[in-house]
Amino acid sequence: MKEKRAQDPNDPVLPAVEERELVYGGLEAGLGEVFEVPIGPIHPALKEPIRLTFKVRGERIVGVQVRTGFAHRGIEFMGMRQGRNLIQILYLSERICGICSISHPIAFTQAVERAAGIEVPPRAQYIRVIISELERIHSHLLWAGVAAHELGFDTLLHLTWRVREKVLDILEELTGNRINYAIPIFGGVRRDITPDQYPKVREALRYYRGLLNELLDAFLRDPTVEARTRGVGILEPKEAEELCAVGPTARASGLRKDVRQDRPYLAYPDFEVKAITPEDYGLTPMGDVYDKIVVRLLEVGQSIEIIEKALDNMPDGEITSFPKIPALLAHLKKAEGEGLGWHEAPRGEVIHYVRLVSGEESPLVWKVKAPTYSNLMSWYPMFEDQEVADIPIIAACIDPCICCMDRVYLVRDGKEEILTKEELLRLSWEKTRRMAR
Amino acid sequence: MIFKTLLSQALSRPATNKFPAKYMPRSILGFLAKVQEGKARIHPPVPVPPKFRGKLAYDREKCIGCQLCIRVCPAKVIEFLPEVKKIRIHVARCTFCAQCVDACPTNALSATPEFLLADTDRNSPNLIVE
């Protein structure tokens, strides 16, 4: 394939990639020919559909172009216009991401609670925190396994995923399902943590506490992992800040950025969460893949501490301020206003915006921002001057969740459109006018 | 580092539960046919916790036909039968959130621990609760 592939303009599946000046990617002319390597949208190496077009010179990547929009599901549209009430939309929001399946409902319930003026009892806040931290343990272990798999170290993948089973069992014990826990509801949670479940959770936490050093050993003191990840996919702190990276991706570059620390919500002020960077492990942050492994594994330890503290200081009382569903539905129907909800998902910051109108069961506006949306741009500096063999691990190191991120896809008259900045601005003005009415 | 773990793994039992049979049968379909005839037994799956949300159970006598479950169901699983003022649940579409169980004012609905629901027909009697 030559640099400029002859593209059929009528090709309906893969429309012509817009040739743009790359912000990052150093296209200086040099020796050797530049080839274009398209990966995706459907590719055996990808778990989710996305199109990455690499410009390579020999084994070096000189440029990358990311194209998304292949997995748009229109979840917000289903919530806003299809006559669903907010309780039904809650379960829809849970299915935005299969792995962060409490992060999105927590952000969504917070947004609705702020809009409708609903108080959450302290015990319910603690239960939400416990479940979301358990989810962080499971998600980070899942990512560590995937990272090992992308490095070609499948023994480590199976080892990590075997120990991950324990936290899934605990989540099943507490909520009723291994994933899609369905635990938060507006004004509280649906299931209480009963006294006989405390020892089981504590036992699992002991198990992980003992295991954490073993995992850190297996990942960080292993010469193979170090050789494959040190200096690979570097994201400088300045770039991370400029490109608005969030979550472990930003923290691995040394930015102390964590929603739980910067804008505490629910019961998080009680735990005084501090953002974790590789400095806490005695390393200078480089922002490479190794640092991302460090941050995620240390966050497993942080989550264990938070859950232990939460179990020790669990307040008594109600778990929901609306025990009767008809009363809740009536209150939500009367509610009017707008609300913003946020949560530090395992991958970074999730934001939900909701605007309720009195007399309507479904919200007028529901906007979702998934963490991968913020992190995707950091691929550009990360891929710069890397080797082709490192593509899978660099792509995986931001823990991408493509389906959560694909939030907008514009098709007009059967044709896909790419909007310019001015057009987007105009659309946002129109939307503001429509909402102000 | 990892060799020690690997050696200990070689000596320990597998972490997974053998299902549906303890040893690999020569033919899975033949084994399942034998199970149906009562000649063989399925090796039981891992027991589920008490809060587990499985297939819904419906107590027709307790139902008052208030349709609250239909209002909260996110997957539109529940069909109302206006003549008898009762409901019919299509389990094939159920997302197992058990919100209807929470909403039911007379406790006519409950979540059972049953989860082996694979079927070739979405309208098979196994997947319709009424």
Coordinates of C-alpha atoms in Angstrom, one line a residue:
Chain A
M1 CA 0.0 0.0 0.0
K2 CA 1.4 3.4 -1.0
E3 CA 1.1 6.5 1.1
K4 CA -2.0 7.6 -0.7
R5 CA -4.3 4.7 -1.1
A6 CA -6.6 5.0 -4.1
Q7 CA -10.0 5.3 -2.4
D8 CA -13.3 4.7 -4.0
P9 CA -15.4 7.8 -3.2
N10 CA -18.6 5.7 -3.4
D11 CA -17.3 3.1 -0.9
P12 CA -20.1 3.1 1.7
V13 CA -18.2 1.1 4.4
L14 CA -15.0 3.1 4.6
P15 CA -15.5 6.7 3.5
A16 CA -12.5 8.6 2.4
V17 CA -10.4 9.7 5.4
E18 CA -10.1 13.4 5.5
E19 CA -6.5 14.3 4.9
R20 CA -5.7 16.7 7.6
E21 CA -2.5 18.2 9.0
L22 CA -1.7 16.0 12.0
V23 CA -1.2 17.9 15.2
Y24 CA 1.2 15.2 16.4
G25 CA 3.0 12.7 14.3
G26 CA 6.0 14.4 12.9
L27 CA 5.6 14.0 9.2
E28 CA 9.0 15.4 8.4
A29 CA 10.3 14.0 5.1
G30 CA 13.1 11.7 5.7
L31 CA 14.7 8.6 4.3
G32 CA 12.6 5.6 3.5
E33 CA 9.1 5.5 2.2
V34 CA 6.0 6.2 4.3
F35 CA 3.4 3.4 4.2
E36 CA -0.1 3.5 5.5
V37 CA -1.3 0.7 7.7
P38 CA -5.0 0.8 8.4
I39 CA -6.2 -1.2 11.4
G40 CA -9.9 -1.7 12.0
P41 CA -12.8 -0.9 12.3
I42 CA -13.0 -4.7 12.3
H43 CA -9.7 -6.3 13.1
P44 CA -8.7 -9.4 15.1
A45 CA -6.5 -7.4 17.4
L46 CA -9.3 -5.0 18.3
K47 CA -11.9 -5.8 20.9
E48 CA -14.2 -3.0 19.8
P49 CA -14.6 -1.2 16.4
I50 CA -12.4 1.8 15.9
R51 CA -10.2 2.7 12.9
L52 CA -6.6 3.5 13.4
T53 CA -4.6 4.6 10.3
F54 CA -0.9 4.4 11.0
K55 CA 1.8 6.0 8.8
V56 CA 4.9 4.0 9.2
R57 CA 8.4 4.3 8.0
G58 CA 10.0 0.9 8.3
E59 CA 9.1 -0.2 11.8
R60 CA 8.6 3.3 13.2
I61 CA 5.2 5.0 13.4
V62 CA 5.4 8.5 12.1
G63 CA 1.7 9.4 12.3
V64 CA -1.7 8.1 13.4
Q65 CA -5.2 9.1 12.6
V66 CA -8.0 7.9 14.8
R67 CA -11.5 7.5 13.5
T68 CA -14.4 6.7 15.7
G69 CA -18.2 6.3 15.2
F70 CA -18.5 2.6 14.4
A71 CA -20.2 1.6 17.6
H72 CA -22.7 4.4 18.1
R73 CA -25.8 3.0 19.9
G74 CA -27.9 6.1 20.4
I75 CA -28.4 5.4 24.1
E76 CA -29.2 9.1 25.0
F77 CA -31.7 9.2 22.2
M78 CA -33.4 6.1 23.5
G79 CA -33.5 7.8 26.9
M80 CA -34.7 11.3 25.8
R81 CA -37.3 10.7 23.1
Q82 CA -38.7 7.2 23.5
G83 CA -41.1 7.6 26.3
R84 CA -39.1 5.9 29.0
N85 CA -39.3 7.1 32.5
L86 CA -36.2 7.9 34.6
I87 CA -36.1 4.5 36.4
Q88 CA -36.0 2.7 33.0
I89 CA -33.3 5.1 31.8
L90 CA -31.3 4.2 34.9
Y91 CA -30.8 0.7 33.6
L92 CA -30.1 2.0 30.2
S93 CA -27.3 4.1 31.6
E94 CA -25.9 1.1 33.4
R95 CA -25.4 -0.5 30.0
I96 CA -23.4 2.3 28.5
C97 CA -20.3 0.4 29.8
G98 CA -20.2 -3.2 30.7
I99 CA -17.2 -2.8 33.0
C100 CA -18.0 0.6 34.6
S101 CA -21.5 -0.7 35.2
I102 CA -21.8 1.3 38.4
S103 CA -19.9 4.4 37.4
H104 CA -22.5 5.5 34.9
P105 CA -25.5 4.9 37.1
I106 CA -23.8 6.7 40.0
A107 CA -23.1 9.8 37.8
F108 CA -26.6 9.6 36.4
T109 CA -28.4 9.2 39.7
Q110 CA -26.4 12.1 41.1
A111 CA -27.4 14.3 38.2
V112 CA -31.0 13.5 38.6
E113 CA -30.9 13.8 42.4
R114 CA -29.4 17.3 42.0
A115 CA -32.0 18.3 39.5
A116 CA -34.9 16.9 41.5
G117 CA -33.6 17.9 44.9
I118 CA -33.4 14.4 46.4
E119 CA -31.3 13.6 49.4
V120 CA -29.3 10.4 49.7
P121 CA -29.1 8.9 53.2
P122 CA -25.5 8.4 54.5
R123 CA -25.7 4.6 54.6
A124 CA -26.7 4.6 50.9
Q125 CA -23.7 6.8 50.1
Y126 CA -21.4 4.4 51.8
I127 CA -22.8 1.4 50.0
R128 CA -22.4 3.2 46.7
V129 CA -18.8 4.0 47.5
I130 CA -18.1 0.4 48.5
I131 CA -19.6 -1.1 45.3
S132 CA -17.8 1.4 43.1
E133 CA -14.4 0.7 44.8
L134 CA -15.0 -3.0 44.4
E135 CA -15.7 -2.3 40.8
R136 CA -12.4 -0.4 40.5
I137 CA -10.5 -3.5 41.9
H138 CA -12.2 -5.7 39.3
S139 CA -11.7 -3.3 36.4
H140 CA -8.0 -2.6 37.2
L141 CA -7.3 -6.3 37.5
L142 CA -9.1 -6.9 34.2
W143 CA -7.0 -4.2 32.6
A144 CA -3.8 -5.7 34.0
G145 CA -4.7 -9.0 32.5
V146 CA -5.5 -7.4 29.2
A147 CA -2.2 -5.6 29.2
A148 CA -0.3 -8.8 29.9
H149 CA -2.2 -10.4 27.1
E150 CA -1.2 -7.6 24.7
L151 CA 2.4 -8.0 25.7
G152 CA 2.1 -11.7 24.8
F153 CA 2.4 -12.8 28.4
D154 CA -0.6 -15.0 28.6
T155 CA 0.5 -16.7 31.8
L156 CA 0.2 -13.4 33.6
L157 CA -3.2 -12.8 32.0
H158 CA -4.6 -16.1 33.4
L159 CA -3.0 -15.4 36.8
T160 CA -4.6 -12.0 37.0
W161 CA -8.0 -13.0 35.8
R162 CA -8.0 -16.0 38.2
V163 CA -7.6 -13.7 41.2
R164 CA -10.2 -11.3 39.8
E165 CA -12.9 -13.9 40.3
K166 CA -12.9 -13.3 44.0
V167 CA -14.0 -9.6 43.7
L168 CA -16.7 -10.7 41.1
D169 CA -18.0 -13.3 43.7
I170 CA -18.2 -10.5 46.3
L171 CA -20.0 -8.2 44.0
E172 CA -22.4 -11.0 43.2
E173 CA -22.9 -11.7 46.9
L174 CA -23.6 -8.0 47.6
T175 CA -25.7 -7.0 44.6
G176 CA -26.9 -10.1 43.0
N177 CA -25.0 -10.1 39.7
R178 CA -21.3 -10.3 38.7
I179 CA -21.7 -7.3 36.4
N180 CA -24.6 -4.8 35.9
Y181 CA -25.1 -4.6 39.6
A182 CA -28.3 -2.5 39.4
I183 CA -27.6 -1.2 42.9
P184 CA -28.2 2.6 42.9
I185 CA -31.6 4.2 42.6
F186 CA -32.6 7.8 42.9
G187 CA -32.4 8.6 46.5
G188 CA -30.4 5.7 47.7
V189 CA -29.5 2.1 46.9
R190 CA -31.6 -0.9 46.3
R191 CA -29.9 -3.5 48.4
D192 CA -28.4 -3.2 51.9
I193 CA -25.2 -4.8 53.0
T194 CA -26.3 -7.1 55.8
P195 CA -24.1 -7.8 58.9
D196 CA -23.5 -11.4 57.7
Q197 CA -21.9 -10.1 54.5
Y198 CA -19.3 -7.9 56.3
P199 CA -16.9 -10.8 57.1
K200 CA -17.1 -12.1 53.5
V201 CA -16.1 -8.7 52.1
R202 CA -13.3 -8.3 54.8
E203 CA -12.0 -11.8 53.9
A204 CA -11.9 -10.8 50.2
L205 CA -10.0 -7.6 51.1
R206 CA -7.5 -9.6 53.1
Y207 CA -7.0 -11.9 50.2
Y208 CA -6.3 -9.0 47.9
R209 CA -4.1 -7.2 50.4
G210 CA -1.9 -10.3 50.6
L211 CA -2.0 -10.7 46.9
L212 CA -1.1 -7.2 45.9
N213 CA 2.6 -7.5 46.6
E214 CA 2.6 -10.7 44.6
L215 CA 1.0 -8.9 41.7
L216 CA 3.3 -6.0 42.0
D217 CA 6.2 -8.5 41.9
A218 CA 4.8 -10.4 38.9
F219 CA 4.2 -7.2 36.9
L220 CA 6.8 -4.7 38.0
R221 CA 9.9 -6.8 38.8
D222 CA 9.5 -9.0 35.7
P223 CA 12.3 -8.3 33.2
T224 CA 10.0 -9.2 30.2
V225 CA 7.2 -6.7 31.3
E226 CA 9.8 -4.0 32.0
A227 CA 11.5 -4.4 28.7
R228 CA 8.2 -4.2 26.8
T229 CA 6.7 -1.3 28.7
R230 CA 9.5 1.0 29.9
G231 CA 9.8 4.0 27.6
V232 CA 6.9 2.8 25.4
G233 CA 3.9 5.1 24.8
I234 CA 5.2 8.1 26.7
L235 CA 2.7 10.8 27.6
E236 CA 4.5 13.9 28.9
P237 CA 2.7 15.7 31.8
K238 CA 2.4 18.8 29.7
E239 CA 0.7 16.9 26.9
A240 CA -1.5 15.1 29.3
E241 CA -2.7 18.4 30.7
E242 CA -3.1 20.0 27.3
L243 CA -5.1 17.0 25.9
C244 CA -7.3 16.8 29.1
A245 CA -6.3 13.2 29.9
V246 CA -8.2 11.9 32.9
G247 CA -7.9 9.0 35.3
P248 CA -4.9 6.6 35.5
T249 CA -3.7 7.9 32.1
A250 CA -3.2 11.4 33.5
R251 CA -2.0 10.1 36.9
A252 CA 0.7 7.9 35.3
S253 CA 2.2 11.1 33.8
G254 CA 2.5 12.6 37.3
L255 CA -0.7 14.8 37.3
R256 CA -2.5 14.5 40.6
K257 CA -5.9 14.5 39.0
D258 CA -8.8 12.6 40.6
V259 CA -12.4 13.6 40.8
R260 CA -12.6 11.9 44.2
Q261 CA -9.9 14.3 45.4
D262 CA -10.7 17.5 43.4
R263 CA -14.5 17.5 43.7
P264 CA -15.5 15.0 46.4
Y265 CA -19.0 13.6 46.1
L266 CA -21.2 11.1 48.0
A267 CA -19.2 9.8 51.0
Y268 CA -15.8 10.4 49.5
P269 CA -15.0 13.5 51.6
D270 CA -14.8 11.1 54.6
F271 CA -12.0 9.0 53.0
E272 CA -9.7 11.9 52.0
V273 CA -8.7 10.2 48.7
K274 CA -5.4 11.3 47.3
A275 CA -4.6 10.8 43.6
I276 CA -2.0 8.2 43.1
T277 CA 1.0 8.8 40.9
P278 CA 4.1 6.6 40.3
E279 CA 5.9 8.8 42.9
D280 CA 4.0 6.9 45.6
Y281 CA 5.9 3.8 44.5
G282 CA 9.2 5.7 44.6
L283 CA 9.5 6.2 40.8
T284 CA 9.8 9.3 38.8
P285 CA 6.7 9.6 36.6
M286 CA 7.6 9.0 33.0
G287 CA 4.1 8.6 31.6
D288 CA 4.9 5.3 29.8
V289 CA 3.0 2.1 29.9
Y290 CA 5.0 0.8 32.9
D291 CA 3.8 3.8 35.0
K292 CA 0.2 3.1 34.0
I293 CA 0.6 -0.5 35.3
V294 CA 2.1 1.0 38.6
V295 CA -0.8 3.5 39.0
R296 CA -3.5 0.9 38.4
L297 CA -2.1 -1.7 40.7
L298 CA -1.5 0.9 43.5
E299 CA -5.1 2.0 43.0
V300 CA -6.2 -1.5 43.8
G301 CA -4.5 -1.1 47.2
Q302 CA -6.1 2.3 47.6
S303 CA -9.6 0.9 46.9
I304 CA -9.0 -1.9 49.5
E305 CA -8.2 0.8 52.1
I306 CA -11.3 2.9 51.2
I307 CA -13.6 -0.2 51.5
E308 CA -12.1 -1.2 54.8
K309 CA -12.5 2.3 56.2
A310 CA -16.1 2.4 54.8
L311 CA -17.0 -0.9 56.4
D312 CA -15.6 0.3 59.8
N313 CA -17.5 3.5 59.8
M314 CA -20.7 2.4 58.1
P315 CA -23.5 4.6 59.4
D316 CA -26.9 3.1 60.3
G317 CA -30.2 4.1 59.0
E318 CA -32.3 4.0 55.9
I319 CA -30.8 2.9 52.6
T320 CA -33.2 5.0 50.4
S321 CA -35.3 8.1 50.9
F322 CA -38.0 6.7 48.6
P323 CA -38.9 3.2 49.7
K324 CA -42.1 3.2 47.6
I325 CA -41.6 3.3 43.8
P326 CA -44.8 5.1 42.9
A327 CA -43.9 8.0 45.2
L328 CA -40.5 8.2 43.6
L329 CA -42.0 8.2 40.1
A330 CA -44.4 10.9 41.1
H331 CA -41.6 13.0 42.6
L332 CA -39.5 12.7 39.5
K333 CA -42.4 13.6 37.2
K334 CA -42.9 16.8 39.1
A335 CA -39.2 17.7 39.3
E336 CA -37.8 20.5 37.1
G337 CA -34.3 21.7 36.7
E338 CA -30.9 20.6 35.6
G339 CA -28.2 18.6 37.3
L340 CA -24.7 17.5 36.8
G341 CA -23.3 14.2 38.2
W342 CA -19.7 13.0 38.2
H343 CA -17.8 10.0 39.3
E344 CA -14.3 8.8 39.1
A345 CA -14.7 5.6 37.1
P346 CA -11.8 3.1 36.9
R347 CA -10.9 4.8 33.6
G348 CA -11.3 8.4 34.6
E349 CA -14.0 11.0 35.1
V350 CA -17.5 10.2 34.0
I351 CA -20.0 13.1 33.6
H352 CA -23.7 13.0 33.2
Y353 CA -25.9 16.0 32.6
V354 CA -29.6 15.9 32.9
R355 CA -32.3 18.4 32.4
L356 CA -35.8 17.6 33.7
V357 CA -39.0 19.2 32.8
S358 CA -42.0 19.2 35.1
G359 CA -44.8 16.9 33.8
E360 CA -42.6 14.9 31.6
E361 CA -41.4 11.4 32.6
S362 CA -38.3 11.4 30.4
P363 CA -35.6 14.1 30.6
L364 CA -35.4 16.8 28.0
V365 CA -31.6 16.5 27.7
W366 CA -29.3 13.7 28.8
K367 CA -25.7 14.1 28.1
V368 CA -22.9 11.6 28.8
K369 CA -19.2 12.0 28.8
A370 CA -17.3 8.8 29.1
P371 CA -13.6 8.8 30.3
T372 CA -12.2 7.3 27.0
Y373 CA -13.5 10.4 25.2
S374 CA -11.0 12.5 27.1
N375 CA -8.2 10.0 26.9
L376 CA -8.5 9.2 23.2
M377 CA -6.5 12.3 22.1
S378 CA -3.5 11.1 24.2
W379 CA -3.0 8.3 21.7
Y380 CA -1.5 10.9 19.3
P381 CA 1.6 11.8 21.3
M382 CA 1.8 8.2 22.7
F383 CA 2.1 6.5 19.2
E384 CA 4.6 9.0 18.0
D385 CA 7.9 7.4 17.1
Q386 CA 6.9 4.0 18.5
E387 CA 7.3 0.6 16.9
V388 CA 4.6 -1.3 15.1
A389 CA 4.9 -4.2 17.5
D390 CA 4.0 -1.9 20.4
I391 CA 0.7 -0.8 18.9
P392 CA -1.6 -3.2 20.8
I393 CA -0.1 -2.3 24.3
I394 CA -0.2 1.4 23.6
A395 CA -3.7 1.3 22.3
A396 CA -4.7 -0.8 25.4
C397 CA -2.8 1.4 28.0
I398 CA -5.5 4.1 28.2
D399 CA -8.0 1.2 28.9
P400 CA -10.1 2.3 25.9
C401 CA -13.8 1.7 26.0
I402 CA -14.9 2.5 22.5
C403 CA -18.6 1.8 22.8
C404 CA -18.9 4.1 25.9
M405 CA -17.1 6.8 24.0
D406 CA -19.1 6.8 20.7
R407 CA -21.7 9.3 21.7
V408 CA -22.3 11.3 18.5
Y409 CA -22.7 10.1 15.0
L410 CA -24.2 12.3 12.4
V411 CA -25.9 10.9 9.3
R412 CA -27.8 13.3 7.1
D413 CA -29.7 12.1 4.0
G414 CA -28.1 8.7 4.4
K415 CA -24.6 10.2 4.3
E416 CA -22.1 10.4 7.1
E417 CA -21.0 14.0 7.8
I418 CA -18.0 15.5 9.5
L419 CA -18.7 18.7 11.2
T420 CA -16.3 21.6 11.4
K421 CA -15.8 23.6 14.5
E422 CA -18.1 26.5 13.3
E423 CA -20.9 24.1 12.5
L424 CA -20.6 22.5 16.0
L425 CA -20.7 25.9 17.5
R426 CA -23.8 26.8 15.5
L427 CA -25.5 23.5 16.6
S428 CA -24.8 24.2 20.2
W429 CA -26.3 27.7 19.9
E430 CA -29.4 26.2 18.4
K431 CA -29.6 23.6 21.2
T432 CA -29.2 26.3 23.8
R433 CA -32.1 28.3 22.3
R434 CA -34.2 25.2 22.1
M435 CA -33.6 24.4 25.8
A436 CA -34.1 28.0 26.9
R437 CA -37.6 28.0 25.6
Chain B
M1 CA 9.3 -14.1 39.9
I2 CA 6.4 -15.8 38.3
F3 CA 8.0 -19.3 38.2
K4 CA 7.3 -19.9 41.9
T5 CA 3.6 -19.1 41.3
L6 CA 3.6 -21.3 38.2
L7 CA 5.1 -24.3 40.0
S8 CA 2.5 -24.0 42.8
Q9 CA -0.2 -23.8 40.1
A10 CA 1.0 -27.0 38.6
L11 CA 0.3 -28.8 41.8
S12 CA -3.0 -27.2 42.8
R13 CA -6.5 -28.0 41.6
P14 CA -8.0 -26.1 38.7
A15 CA -9.7 -22.9 39.8
T16 CA -12.7 -23.5 37.5
N17 CA -15.8 -25.6 38.2
K18 CA -16.2 -28.4 35.8
F19 CA -19.6 -27.9 34.1
P20 CA -21.8 -29.6 32.9
A21 CA -19.7 -32.8 33.4
K22 CA -16.7 -33.5 35.6
Y23 CA -14.8 -35.2 32.7
M24 CA -15.1 -34.3 29.1
P25 CA -17.7 -36.6 27.6
R26 CA -17.1 -38.0 24.1
S27 CA -20.0 -36.0 22.8
I28 CA -21.7 -33.1 24.6
L29 CA -25.0 -33.7 22.8
G30 CA -24.9 -37.4 23.6
F31 CA -24.2 -36.5 27.3
L32 CA -27.1 -34.1 27.4
A33 CA -29.4 -36.7 25.9
K34 CA -28.3 -39.1 28.6
V35 CA -29.1 -36.5 31.2
Q36 CA -32.6 -36.2 29.8
E37 CA -33.0 -40.0 30.0
G38 CA -31.8 -39.9 33.5
K39 CA -28.7 -42.1 32.9
A40 CA -26.2 -39.3 33.7
R41 CA -26.2 -36.4 36.1
I42 CA -25.1 -32.8 35.4
H43 CA -22.1 -31.8 37.6
P44 CA -23.7 -28.9 39.5
P45 CA -22.8 -25.3 38.8
V46 CA -21.3 -23.1 41.5
P47 CA -24.1 -22.2 43.9
V48 CA -25.4 -18.7 43.7
P49 CA -25.7 -16.3 46.6
P50 CA -29.1 -15.6 48.2
K51 CA -29.4 -12.1 46.6
F52 CA -29.0 -13.5 43.1
R53 CA -31.3 -12.2 40.5
G54 CA -32.3 -15.0 38.2
K55 CA -35.4 -15.9 36.3
L56 CA -38.6 -14.2 37.6
A57 CA -41.3 -16.1 39.4
Y58 CA -44.9 -14.9 39.3
D59 CA -47.6 -15.5 41.8
R60 CA -50.8 -15.1 39.8
E61 CA -53.1 -15.2 42.8
K62 CA -51.3 -12.2 44.5
C63 CA -51.3 -10.0 41.4
I64 CA -53.8 -7.1 41.5
G65 CA -53.0 -5.9 37.9
C66 CA -51.7 -2.5 39.0
Q67 CA -49.2 -2.5 36.0
L68 CA -46.5 -0.9 38.1
C69 CA -44.0 -3.5 37.0
I70 CA -44.8 -2.6 33.4
R71 CA -44.0 1.0 34.1
V72 CA -40.6 0.4 35.6
C73 CA -39.4 -2.4 33.3
P74 CA -36.5 -1.1 31.3
A75 CA -36.6 -3.9 28.6
K76 CA -40.4 -3.9 28.2
V77 CA -40.5 -7.5 29.1
I78 CA -43.9 -7.6 30.8
E79 CA -47.0 -7.8 28.7
F80 CA -50.4 -6.9 30.2
L81 CA -53.4 -9.2 29.7
P82 CA -56.3 -6.8 29.9
E83 CA -59.1 -9.4 29.9
V84 CA -57.9 -11.1 33.1
K85 CA -55.9 -8.1 34.4
K86 CA -52.7 -10.3 34.9
I87 CA -49.3 -10.1 33.3
R88 CA -47.1 -12.3 31.1
I89 CA -43.3 -12.1 31.4
H90 CA -41.1 -12.8 28.4
V91 CA -37.9 -13.9 30.1
A92 CA -35.9 -14.1 26.9
R93 CA -35.7 -10.2 26.9
C94 CA -35.3 -9.8 30.6
T95 CA -32.2 -7.9 31.8
F96 CA -32.5 -9.4 35.4
C97 CA -32.5 -6.0 37.2
A98 CA -35.4 -7.1 39.4
Q99 CA -36.8 -3.6 39.5
C100 CA -40.3 -5.1 39.0
V101 CA -39.7 -7.2 42.1
D102 CA -38.9 -4.0 44.1
A103 CA -41.9 -2.2 42.6
C104 CA -44.5 -4.9 43.1
P105 CA -46.8 -3.7 46.0
T106 CA -48.1 -7.2 46.7
N107 CA -44.9 -9.2 46.4
A108 CA -46.4 -11.2 43.5
L109 CA -43.0 -11.2 41.7
S110 CA -39.8 -12.6 42.9
A111 CA -36.4 -13.4 41.5
T112 CA -35.4 -17.1 41.6
P113 CA -31.8 -18.4 41.6
E114 CA -32.5 -20.2 38.3
F115 CA -30.0 -19.1 35.6
L116 CA -29.7 -21.9 33.1
L117 CA -32.1 -20.4 30.6
A118 CA -30.4 -21.1 27.2
D119 CA -33.0 -22.0 24.6
T120 CA -33.3 -22.1 20.8
D121 CA -36.7 -20.6 20.8
R122 CA -37.5 -17.3 22.5
N123 CA -41.1 -18.2 22.9
S124 CA -40.5 -21.6 24.4
P125 CA -42.7 -22.4 27.5
N126 CA -39.5 -22.3 29.6
L127 CA -39.0 -18.6 28.8
I128 CA -42.6 -17.4 29.4
V129 CA -43.9 -16.9 32.9
E130 CA -47.5 -16.2 33.5

